[in-house]
PDB file of C-alpha atoms in Angstrom:
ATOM      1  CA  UNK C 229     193.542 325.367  62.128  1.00  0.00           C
ATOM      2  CA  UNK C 230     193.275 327.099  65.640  1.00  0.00           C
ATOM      3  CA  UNK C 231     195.827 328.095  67.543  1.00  0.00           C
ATOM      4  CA  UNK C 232     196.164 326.241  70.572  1.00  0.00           C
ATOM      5  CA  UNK C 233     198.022 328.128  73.409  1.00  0.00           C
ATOM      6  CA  UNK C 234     201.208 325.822  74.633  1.00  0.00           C
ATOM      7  CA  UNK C 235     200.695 324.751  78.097  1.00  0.00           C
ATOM      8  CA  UNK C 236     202.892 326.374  80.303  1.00  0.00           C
ATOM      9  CA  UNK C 237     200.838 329.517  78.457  1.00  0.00           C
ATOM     10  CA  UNK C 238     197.795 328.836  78.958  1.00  0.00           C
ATOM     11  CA  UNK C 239     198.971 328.016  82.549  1.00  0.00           C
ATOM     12  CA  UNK C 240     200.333 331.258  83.013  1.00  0.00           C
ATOM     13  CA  UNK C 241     197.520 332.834  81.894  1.00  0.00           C
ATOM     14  CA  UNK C 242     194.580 331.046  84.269  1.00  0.00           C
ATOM     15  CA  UNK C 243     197.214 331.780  87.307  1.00  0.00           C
ATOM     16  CA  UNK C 244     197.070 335.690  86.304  1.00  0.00           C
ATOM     17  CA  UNK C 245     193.423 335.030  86.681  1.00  0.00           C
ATOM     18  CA  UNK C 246     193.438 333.613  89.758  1.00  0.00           C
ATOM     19  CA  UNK C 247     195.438 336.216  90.866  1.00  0.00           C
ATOM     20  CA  UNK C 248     193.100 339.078  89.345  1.00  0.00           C
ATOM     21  CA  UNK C 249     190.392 337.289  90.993  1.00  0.00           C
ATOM     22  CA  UNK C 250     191.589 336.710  94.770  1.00  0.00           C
ATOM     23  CA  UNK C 251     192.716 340.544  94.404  1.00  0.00           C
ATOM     24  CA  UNK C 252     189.095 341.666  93.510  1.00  0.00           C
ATOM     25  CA  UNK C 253     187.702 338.836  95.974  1.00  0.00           C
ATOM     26  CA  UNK C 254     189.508 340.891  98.386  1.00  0.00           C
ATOM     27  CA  UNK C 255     187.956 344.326  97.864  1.00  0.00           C
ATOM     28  CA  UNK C 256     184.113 343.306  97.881  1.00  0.00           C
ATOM     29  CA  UNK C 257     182.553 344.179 100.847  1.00  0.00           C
ATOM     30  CA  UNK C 258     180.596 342.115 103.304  1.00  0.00           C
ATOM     31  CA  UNK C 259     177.177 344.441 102.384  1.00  0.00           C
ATOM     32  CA  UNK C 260     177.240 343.285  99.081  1.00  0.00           C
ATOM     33  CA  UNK C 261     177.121 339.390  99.673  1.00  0.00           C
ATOM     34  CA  UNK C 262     173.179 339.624  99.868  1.00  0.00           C
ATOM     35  CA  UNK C 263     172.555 341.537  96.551  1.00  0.00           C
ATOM     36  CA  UNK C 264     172.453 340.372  93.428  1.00  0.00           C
ATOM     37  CA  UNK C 265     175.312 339.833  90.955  1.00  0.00           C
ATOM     38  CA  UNK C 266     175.288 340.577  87.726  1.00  0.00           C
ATOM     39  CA  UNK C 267     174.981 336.936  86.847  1.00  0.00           C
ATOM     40  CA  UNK C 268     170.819 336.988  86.603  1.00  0.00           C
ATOM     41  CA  UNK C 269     169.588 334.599  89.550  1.00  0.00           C
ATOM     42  CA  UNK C 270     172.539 334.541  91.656  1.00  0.00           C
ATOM     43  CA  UNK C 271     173.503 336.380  94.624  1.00  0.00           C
ATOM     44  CA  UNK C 272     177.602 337.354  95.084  1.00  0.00           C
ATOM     45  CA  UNK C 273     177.295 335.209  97.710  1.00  0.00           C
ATOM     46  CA  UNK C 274     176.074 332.223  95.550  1.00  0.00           C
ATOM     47  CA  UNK C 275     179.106 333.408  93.141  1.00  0.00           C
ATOM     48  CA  UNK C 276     181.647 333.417  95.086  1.00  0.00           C
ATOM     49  CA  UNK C 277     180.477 330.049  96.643  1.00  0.00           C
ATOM     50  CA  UNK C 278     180.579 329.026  92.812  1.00  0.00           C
ATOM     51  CA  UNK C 279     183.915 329.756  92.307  1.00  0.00           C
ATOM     52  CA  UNK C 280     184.925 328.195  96.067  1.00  0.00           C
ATOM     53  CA  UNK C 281     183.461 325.137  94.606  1.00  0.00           C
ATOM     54  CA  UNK C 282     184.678 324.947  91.467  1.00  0.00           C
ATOM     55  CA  UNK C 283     188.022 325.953  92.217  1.00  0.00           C
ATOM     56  CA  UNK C 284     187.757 322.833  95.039  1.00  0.00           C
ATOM     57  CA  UNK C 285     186.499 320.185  92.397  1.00  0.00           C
ATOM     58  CA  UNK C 286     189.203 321.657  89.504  1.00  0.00           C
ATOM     59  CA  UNK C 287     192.065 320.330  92.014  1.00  0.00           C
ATOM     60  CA  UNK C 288     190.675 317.486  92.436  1.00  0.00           C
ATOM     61  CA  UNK C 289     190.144 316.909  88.681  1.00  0.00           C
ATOM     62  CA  UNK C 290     194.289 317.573  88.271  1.00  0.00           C
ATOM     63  CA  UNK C 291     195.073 315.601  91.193  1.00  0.00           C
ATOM     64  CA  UNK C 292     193.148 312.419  90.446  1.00  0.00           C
ATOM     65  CA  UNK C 293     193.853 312.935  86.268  1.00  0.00           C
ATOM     66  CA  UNK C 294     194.743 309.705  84.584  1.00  0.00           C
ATOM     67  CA  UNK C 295     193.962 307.149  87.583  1.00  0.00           C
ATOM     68  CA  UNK C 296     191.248 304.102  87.187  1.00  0.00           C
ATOM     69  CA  UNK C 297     188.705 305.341  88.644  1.00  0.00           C
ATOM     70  CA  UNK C 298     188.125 308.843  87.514  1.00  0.00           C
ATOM     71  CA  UNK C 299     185.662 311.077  90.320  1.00  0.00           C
ATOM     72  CA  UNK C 300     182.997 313.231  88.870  1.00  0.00           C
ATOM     73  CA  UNK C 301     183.236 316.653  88.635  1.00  0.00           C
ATOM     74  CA  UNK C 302     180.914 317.696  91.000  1.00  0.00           C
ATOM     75  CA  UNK C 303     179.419 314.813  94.125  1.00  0.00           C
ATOM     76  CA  UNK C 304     175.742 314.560  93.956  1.00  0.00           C
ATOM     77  CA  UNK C 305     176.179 315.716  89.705  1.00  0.00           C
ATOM     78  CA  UNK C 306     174.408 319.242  88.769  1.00  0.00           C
ATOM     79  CA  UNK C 307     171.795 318.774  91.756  1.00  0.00           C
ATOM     80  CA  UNK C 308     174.298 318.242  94.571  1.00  0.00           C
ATOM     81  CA  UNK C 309     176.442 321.158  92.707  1.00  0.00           C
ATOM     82  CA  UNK C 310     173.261 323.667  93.397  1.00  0.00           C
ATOM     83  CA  UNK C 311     172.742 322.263  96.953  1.00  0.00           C
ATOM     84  CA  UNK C 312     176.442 323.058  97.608  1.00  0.00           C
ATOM     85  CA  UNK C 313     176.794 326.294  96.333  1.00  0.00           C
ATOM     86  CA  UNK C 314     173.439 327.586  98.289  1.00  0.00           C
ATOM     87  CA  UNK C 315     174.640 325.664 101.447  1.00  0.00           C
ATOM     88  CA  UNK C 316     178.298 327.425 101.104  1.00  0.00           C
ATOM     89  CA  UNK C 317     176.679 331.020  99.979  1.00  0.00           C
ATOM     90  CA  UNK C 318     174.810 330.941 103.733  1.00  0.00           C
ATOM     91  CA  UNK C 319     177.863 331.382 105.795  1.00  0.00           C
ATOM     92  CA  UNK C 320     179.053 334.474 107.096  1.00  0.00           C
ATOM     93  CA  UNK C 321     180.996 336.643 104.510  1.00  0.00           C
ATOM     94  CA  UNK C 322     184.493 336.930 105.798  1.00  0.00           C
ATOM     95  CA  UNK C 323     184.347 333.272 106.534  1.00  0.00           C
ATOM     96  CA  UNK C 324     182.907 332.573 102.800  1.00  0.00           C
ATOM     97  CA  UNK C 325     185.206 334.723 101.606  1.00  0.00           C
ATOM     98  CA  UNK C 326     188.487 332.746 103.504  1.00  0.00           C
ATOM     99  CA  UNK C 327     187.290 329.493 101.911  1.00  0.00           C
ATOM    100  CA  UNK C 328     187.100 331.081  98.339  1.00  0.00           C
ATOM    101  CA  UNK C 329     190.870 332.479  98.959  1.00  0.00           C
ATOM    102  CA  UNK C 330     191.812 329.192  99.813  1.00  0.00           C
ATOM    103  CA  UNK C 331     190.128 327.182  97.549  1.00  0.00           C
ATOM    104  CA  UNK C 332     191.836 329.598  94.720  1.00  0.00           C
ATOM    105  CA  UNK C 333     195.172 329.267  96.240  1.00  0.00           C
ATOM    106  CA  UNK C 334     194.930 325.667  96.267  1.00  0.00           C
ATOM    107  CA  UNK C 335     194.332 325.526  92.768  1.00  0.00           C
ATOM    108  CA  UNK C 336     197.293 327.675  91.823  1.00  0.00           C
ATOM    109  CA  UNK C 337     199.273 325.335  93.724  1.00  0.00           C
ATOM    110  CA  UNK C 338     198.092 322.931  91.484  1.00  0.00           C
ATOM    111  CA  UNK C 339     198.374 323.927  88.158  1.00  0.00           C
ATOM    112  CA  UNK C 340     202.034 323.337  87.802  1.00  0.00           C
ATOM    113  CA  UNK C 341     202.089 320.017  87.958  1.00  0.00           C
ATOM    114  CA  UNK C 342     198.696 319.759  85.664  1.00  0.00           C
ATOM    115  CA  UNK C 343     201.220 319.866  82.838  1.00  0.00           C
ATOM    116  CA  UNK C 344     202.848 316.796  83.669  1.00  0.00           C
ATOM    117  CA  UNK C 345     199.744 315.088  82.842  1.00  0.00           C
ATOM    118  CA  UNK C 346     198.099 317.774  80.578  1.00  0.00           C
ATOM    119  CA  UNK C 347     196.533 314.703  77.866  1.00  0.00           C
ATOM    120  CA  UNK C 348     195.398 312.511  81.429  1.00  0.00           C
ATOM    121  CA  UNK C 349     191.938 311.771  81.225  1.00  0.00           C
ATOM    122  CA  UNK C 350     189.722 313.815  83.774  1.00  0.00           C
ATOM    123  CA  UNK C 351     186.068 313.532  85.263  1.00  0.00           C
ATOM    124  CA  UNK C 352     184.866 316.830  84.446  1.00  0.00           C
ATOM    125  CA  UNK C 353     183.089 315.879  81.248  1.00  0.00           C
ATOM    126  CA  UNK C 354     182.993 312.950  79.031  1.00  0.00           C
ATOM    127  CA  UNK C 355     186.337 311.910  76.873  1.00  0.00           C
ATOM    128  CA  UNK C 356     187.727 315.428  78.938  1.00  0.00           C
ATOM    129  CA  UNK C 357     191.267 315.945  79.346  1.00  0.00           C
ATOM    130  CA  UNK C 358     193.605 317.622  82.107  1.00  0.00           C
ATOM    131  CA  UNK C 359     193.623 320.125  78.964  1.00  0.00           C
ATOM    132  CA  UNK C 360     190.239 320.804  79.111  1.00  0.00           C
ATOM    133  CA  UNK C 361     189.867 321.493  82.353  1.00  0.00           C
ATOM    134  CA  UNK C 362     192.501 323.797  82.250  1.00  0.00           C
ATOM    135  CA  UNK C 363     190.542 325.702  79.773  1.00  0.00           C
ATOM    136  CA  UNK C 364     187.083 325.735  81.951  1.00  0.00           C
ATOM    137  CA  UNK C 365     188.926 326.903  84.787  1.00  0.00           C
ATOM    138  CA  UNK C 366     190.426 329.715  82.571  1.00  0.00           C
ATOM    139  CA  UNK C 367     186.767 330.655  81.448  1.00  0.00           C
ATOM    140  CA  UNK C 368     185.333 330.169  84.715  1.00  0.00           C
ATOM    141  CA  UNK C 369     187.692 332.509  86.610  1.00  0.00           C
ATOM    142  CA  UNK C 370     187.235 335.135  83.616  1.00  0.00           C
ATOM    143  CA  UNK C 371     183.584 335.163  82.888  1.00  0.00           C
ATOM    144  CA  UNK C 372     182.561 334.962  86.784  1.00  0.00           C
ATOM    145  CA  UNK C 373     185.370 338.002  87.705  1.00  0.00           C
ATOM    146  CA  UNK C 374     182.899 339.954  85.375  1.00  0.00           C
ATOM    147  CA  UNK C 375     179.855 338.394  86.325  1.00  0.00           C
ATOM    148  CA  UNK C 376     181.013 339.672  90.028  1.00  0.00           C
ATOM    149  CA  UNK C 377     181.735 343.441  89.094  1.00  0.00           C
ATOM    150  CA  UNK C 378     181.601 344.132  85.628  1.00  0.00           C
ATOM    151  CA  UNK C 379     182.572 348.088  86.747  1.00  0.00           C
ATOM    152  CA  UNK C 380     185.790 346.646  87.672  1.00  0.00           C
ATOM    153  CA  UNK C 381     186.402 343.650  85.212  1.00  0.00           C
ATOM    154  CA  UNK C 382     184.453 344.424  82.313  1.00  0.00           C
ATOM    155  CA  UNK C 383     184.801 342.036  78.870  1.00  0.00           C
ATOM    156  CA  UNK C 384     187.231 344.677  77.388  1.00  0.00           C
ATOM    157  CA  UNK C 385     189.925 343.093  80.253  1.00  0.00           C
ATOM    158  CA  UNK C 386     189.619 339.717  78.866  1.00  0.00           C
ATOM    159  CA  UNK C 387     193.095 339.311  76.817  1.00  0.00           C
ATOM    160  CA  UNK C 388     192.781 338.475  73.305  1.00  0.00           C
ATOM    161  CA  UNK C 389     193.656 334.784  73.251  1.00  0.00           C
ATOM    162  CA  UNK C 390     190.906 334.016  76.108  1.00  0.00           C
ATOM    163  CA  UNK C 391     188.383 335.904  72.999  1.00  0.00           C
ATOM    164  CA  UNK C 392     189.864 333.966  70.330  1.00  0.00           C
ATOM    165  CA  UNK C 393     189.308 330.729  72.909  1.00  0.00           C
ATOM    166  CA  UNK C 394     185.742 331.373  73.289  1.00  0.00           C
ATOM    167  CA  UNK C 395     185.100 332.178  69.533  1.00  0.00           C
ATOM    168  CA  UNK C 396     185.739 328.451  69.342  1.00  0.00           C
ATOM    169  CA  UNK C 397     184.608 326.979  72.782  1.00  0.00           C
ATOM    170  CA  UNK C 398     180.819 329.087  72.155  1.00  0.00           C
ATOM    171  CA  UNK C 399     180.675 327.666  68.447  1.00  0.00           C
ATOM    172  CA  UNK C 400     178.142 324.901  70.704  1.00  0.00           C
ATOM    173  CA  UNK C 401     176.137 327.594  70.921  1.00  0.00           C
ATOM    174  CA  UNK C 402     175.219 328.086  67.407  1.00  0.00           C
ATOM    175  CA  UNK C 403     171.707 326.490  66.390  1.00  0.00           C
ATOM    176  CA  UNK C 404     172.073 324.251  63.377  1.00  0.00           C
ATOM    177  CA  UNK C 405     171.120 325.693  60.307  1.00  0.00           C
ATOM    178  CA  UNK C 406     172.831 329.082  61.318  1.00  0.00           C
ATOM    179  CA  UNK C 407     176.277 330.500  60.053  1.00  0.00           C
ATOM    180  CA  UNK C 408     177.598 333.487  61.972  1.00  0.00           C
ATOM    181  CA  UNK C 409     180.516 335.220  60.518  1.00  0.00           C
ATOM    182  CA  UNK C 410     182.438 337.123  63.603  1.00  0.00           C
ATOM    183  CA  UNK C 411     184.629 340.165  62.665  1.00  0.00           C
ATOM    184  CA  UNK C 412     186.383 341.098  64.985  1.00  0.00           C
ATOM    185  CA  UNK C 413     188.166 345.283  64.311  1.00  0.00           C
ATOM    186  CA  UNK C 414     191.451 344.476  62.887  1.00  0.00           C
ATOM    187  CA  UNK C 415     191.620 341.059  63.416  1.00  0.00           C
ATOM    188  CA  UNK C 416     190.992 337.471  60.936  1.00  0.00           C
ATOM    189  CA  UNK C 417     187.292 336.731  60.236  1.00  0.00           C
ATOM    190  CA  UNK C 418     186.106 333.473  61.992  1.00  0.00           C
ATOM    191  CA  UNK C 419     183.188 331.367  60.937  1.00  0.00           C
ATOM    192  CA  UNK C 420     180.938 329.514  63.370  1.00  0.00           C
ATOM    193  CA  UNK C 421     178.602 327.264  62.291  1.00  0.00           C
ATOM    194  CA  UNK C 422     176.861 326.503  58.827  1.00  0.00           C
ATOM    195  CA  UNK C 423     173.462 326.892  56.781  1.00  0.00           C
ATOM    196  CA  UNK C 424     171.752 329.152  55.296  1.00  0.00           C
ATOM    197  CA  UNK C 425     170.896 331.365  57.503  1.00  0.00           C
ATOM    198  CA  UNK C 426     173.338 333.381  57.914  1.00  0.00           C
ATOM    199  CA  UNK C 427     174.791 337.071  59.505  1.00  0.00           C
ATOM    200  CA  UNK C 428     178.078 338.868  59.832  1.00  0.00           C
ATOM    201  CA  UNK C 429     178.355 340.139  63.096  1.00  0.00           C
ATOM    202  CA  UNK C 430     181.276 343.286  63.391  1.00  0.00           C
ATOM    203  CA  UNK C 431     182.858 344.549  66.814  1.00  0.00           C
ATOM    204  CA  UNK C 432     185.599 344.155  68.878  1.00  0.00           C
ATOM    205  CA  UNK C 433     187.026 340.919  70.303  1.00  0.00           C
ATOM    206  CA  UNK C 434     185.802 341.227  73.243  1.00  0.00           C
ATOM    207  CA  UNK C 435     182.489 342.492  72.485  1.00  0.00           C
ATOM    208  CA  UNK C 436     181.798 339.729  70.231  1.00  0.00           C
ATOM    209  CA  UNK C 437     183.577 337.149  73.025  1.00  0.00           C
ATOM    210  CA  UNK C 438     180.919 338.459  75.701  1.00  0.00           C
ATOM    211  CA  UNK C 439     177.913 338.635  73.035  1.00  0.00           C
ATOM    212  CA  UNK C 440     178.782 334.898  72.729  1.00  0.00           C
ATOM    213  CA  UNK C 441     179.120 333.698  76.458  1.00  0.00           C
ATOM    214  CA  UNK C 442     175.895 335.561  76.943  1.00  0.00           C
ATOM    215  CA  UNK C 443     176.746 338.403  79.077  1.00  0.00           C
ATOM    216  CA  UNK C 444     176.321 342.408  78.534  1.00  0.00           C
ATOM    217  CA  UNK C 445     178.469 344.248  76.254  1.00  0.00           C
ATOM    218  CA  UNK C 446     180.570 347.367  76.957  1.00  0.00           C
ATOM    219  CA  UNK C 447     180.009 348.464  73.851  1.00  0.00           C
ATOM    220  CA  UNK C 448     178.027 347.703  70.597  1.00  0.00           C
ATOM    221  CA  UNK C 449     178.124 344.830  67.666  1.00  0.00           C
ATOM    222  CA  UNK C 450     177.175 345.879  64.505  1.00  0.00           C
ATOM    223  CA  UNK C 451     174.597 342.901  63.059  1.00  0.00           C
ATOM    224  CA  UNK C 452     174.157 342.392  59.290  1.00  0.00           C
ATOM    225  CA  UNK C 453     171.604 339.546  57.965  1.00  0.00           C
ATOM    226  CA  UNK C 454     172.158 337.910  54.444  1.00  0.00           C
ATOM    227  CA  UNK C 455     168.536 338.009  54.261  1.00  0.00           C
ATOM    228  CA  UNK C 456     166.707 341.383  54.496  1.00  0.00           C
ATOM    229  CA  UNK C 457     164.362 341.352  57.385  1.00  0.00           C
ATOM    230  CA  UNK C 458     165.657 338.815  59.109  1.00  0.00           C
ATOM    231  CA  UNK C 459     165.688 339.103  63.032  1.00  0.00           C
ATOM    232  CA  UNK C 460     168.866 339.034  64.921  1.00  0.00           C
ATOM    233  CA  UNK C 461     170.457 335.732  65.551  1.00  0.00           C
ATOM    234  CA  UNK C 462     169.488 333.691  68.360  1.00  0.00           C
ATOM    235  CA  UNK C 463     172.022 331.297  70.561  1.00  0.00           C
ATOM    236  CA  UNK C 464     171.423 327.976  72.071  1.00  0.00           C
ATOM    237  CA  UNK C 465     171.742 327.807  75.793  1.00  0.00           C
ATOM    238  CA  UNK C 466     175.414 327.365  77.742  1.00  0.00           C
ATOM    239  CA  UNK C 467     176.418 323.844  76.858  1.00  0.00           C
ATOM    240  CA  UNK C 468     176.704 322.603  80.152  1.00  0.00           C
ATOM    241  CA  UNK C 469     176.746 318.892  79.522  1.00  0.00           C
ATOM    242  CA  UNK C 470     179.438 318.529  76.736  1.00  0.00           C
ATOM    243  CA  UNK C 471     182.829 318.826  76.166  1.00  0.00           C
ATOM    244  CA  UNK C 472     183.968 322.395  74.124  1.00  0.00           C
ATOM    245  CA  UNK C 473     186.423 323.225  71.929  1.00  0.00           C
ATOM    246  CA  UNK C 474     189.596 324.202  73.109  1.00  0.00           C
TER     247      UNK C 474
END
């Protein structure tokens, strides 16, 4: 069975993130709000008004957790989400870049109190918890802190447990019919997915973690098929409309 971090950890690890990220929020210069990020499609400007936003709709999630009428995670759904985040990503940098502070700060502020309520329904996705959400605002914070610099917050700073979290939040990711072995260096085997096609895939934690949330790896994963001649193994998109494991 996984091992579930207790709340007041898993708490104390998405403030260190918040943390990290305000720090490196801090350093980026105004010049480089118009060029790309390393996220393919978005500008650090679009990125940072990402985070702005979700940091926004995450306190809202805790505040309003467990109440009748539970808000949506986003207004407007996945449309009025883009619309936002381009509106947001037009303004000025240093003032883009005060809203993003705040918006992180306020969620900080929050996440005390989130464990209080921590198995309170939530909005964020279908049959979601305050849990949950704590959990996409760890990976959020992590992944997009890379996504904004990867020279300064490459995969190999992710700790361990967020890696061992997205070994099982990413299993969505595996098309049916596939089984991918992970091995991570000196660590338990994990097994995502079944069928029979099937690979063992060998590398660090973190290199495996980032192969898995789609992003570029530091360093290299060693692929072995069951069946000679087989290509490499192919993932489904981000599953942006469900609820992941924990």
């Amino acid at each position: 069975m996984a091992q579930l971090l207790a709340p007041a950890d898993l708490i104390a690890q998405v403030t260190s993130a918040l943390d990290e990220l305000a720090d490196q929020l801090r350093g980026v210069p105004a010049a480089d709000y118009a060029k790309p990020s390393s996220l393919p499609g978005w500008s650090t400007a679009q990125l940072i008004a990402h985070l702005a936003s979700l940091a926004k709709a995450a306190v809202r999630q805790f505040e309003r957790a467990g109440t009748e009428d539970l808000p949506p995670m986003y207004d407007g759904g996945a449309e009025g989400r883009i619309e936002a985040i381009n509106m947001t990503a037009l303004m000025r940098p240093e003032s883009l870049q005060a809203l993003a502070l705040e918006a992180l700060a306020q969620l900080r502020a929050s996440l005390p109190q989130a464990e209080h309520k921590w198995e309170a329904g939530v909005g964020y996705r279908p049959g979601a918890q305050v849990a949950d959400m704590m959990y996409a605002s760890w990976r959020e914070m992590l992944i997009h802190a890379t996504d904004l610099d990867r020279a300064i917050r490459p995969p190999a700073t992710w700790p361990a447990e967020f890696c061992a979290h997205l070994f099982r939040a990413l299993v969505a990711r595996v098309p049916q019919g596939t089984r991918l072995v992970l091995q991570p260096h000196g660590k338990a085997r994990m097994v995502l997915g079944q069928g029979e096609k099937s690979w063992v895939l060998s590398g660090t934690d973190f290199d495996l973690a980032a192969w898995l949330a789609g992003r570029e790896i530091p360093g290299s994963i060693r692929v072995t098929a069951a069946a000679d001649g087989a290509a490499d193994p192919q993932l489904l998109p981000w599953p942006s409309d469900r609820l992941m494991e924990r």
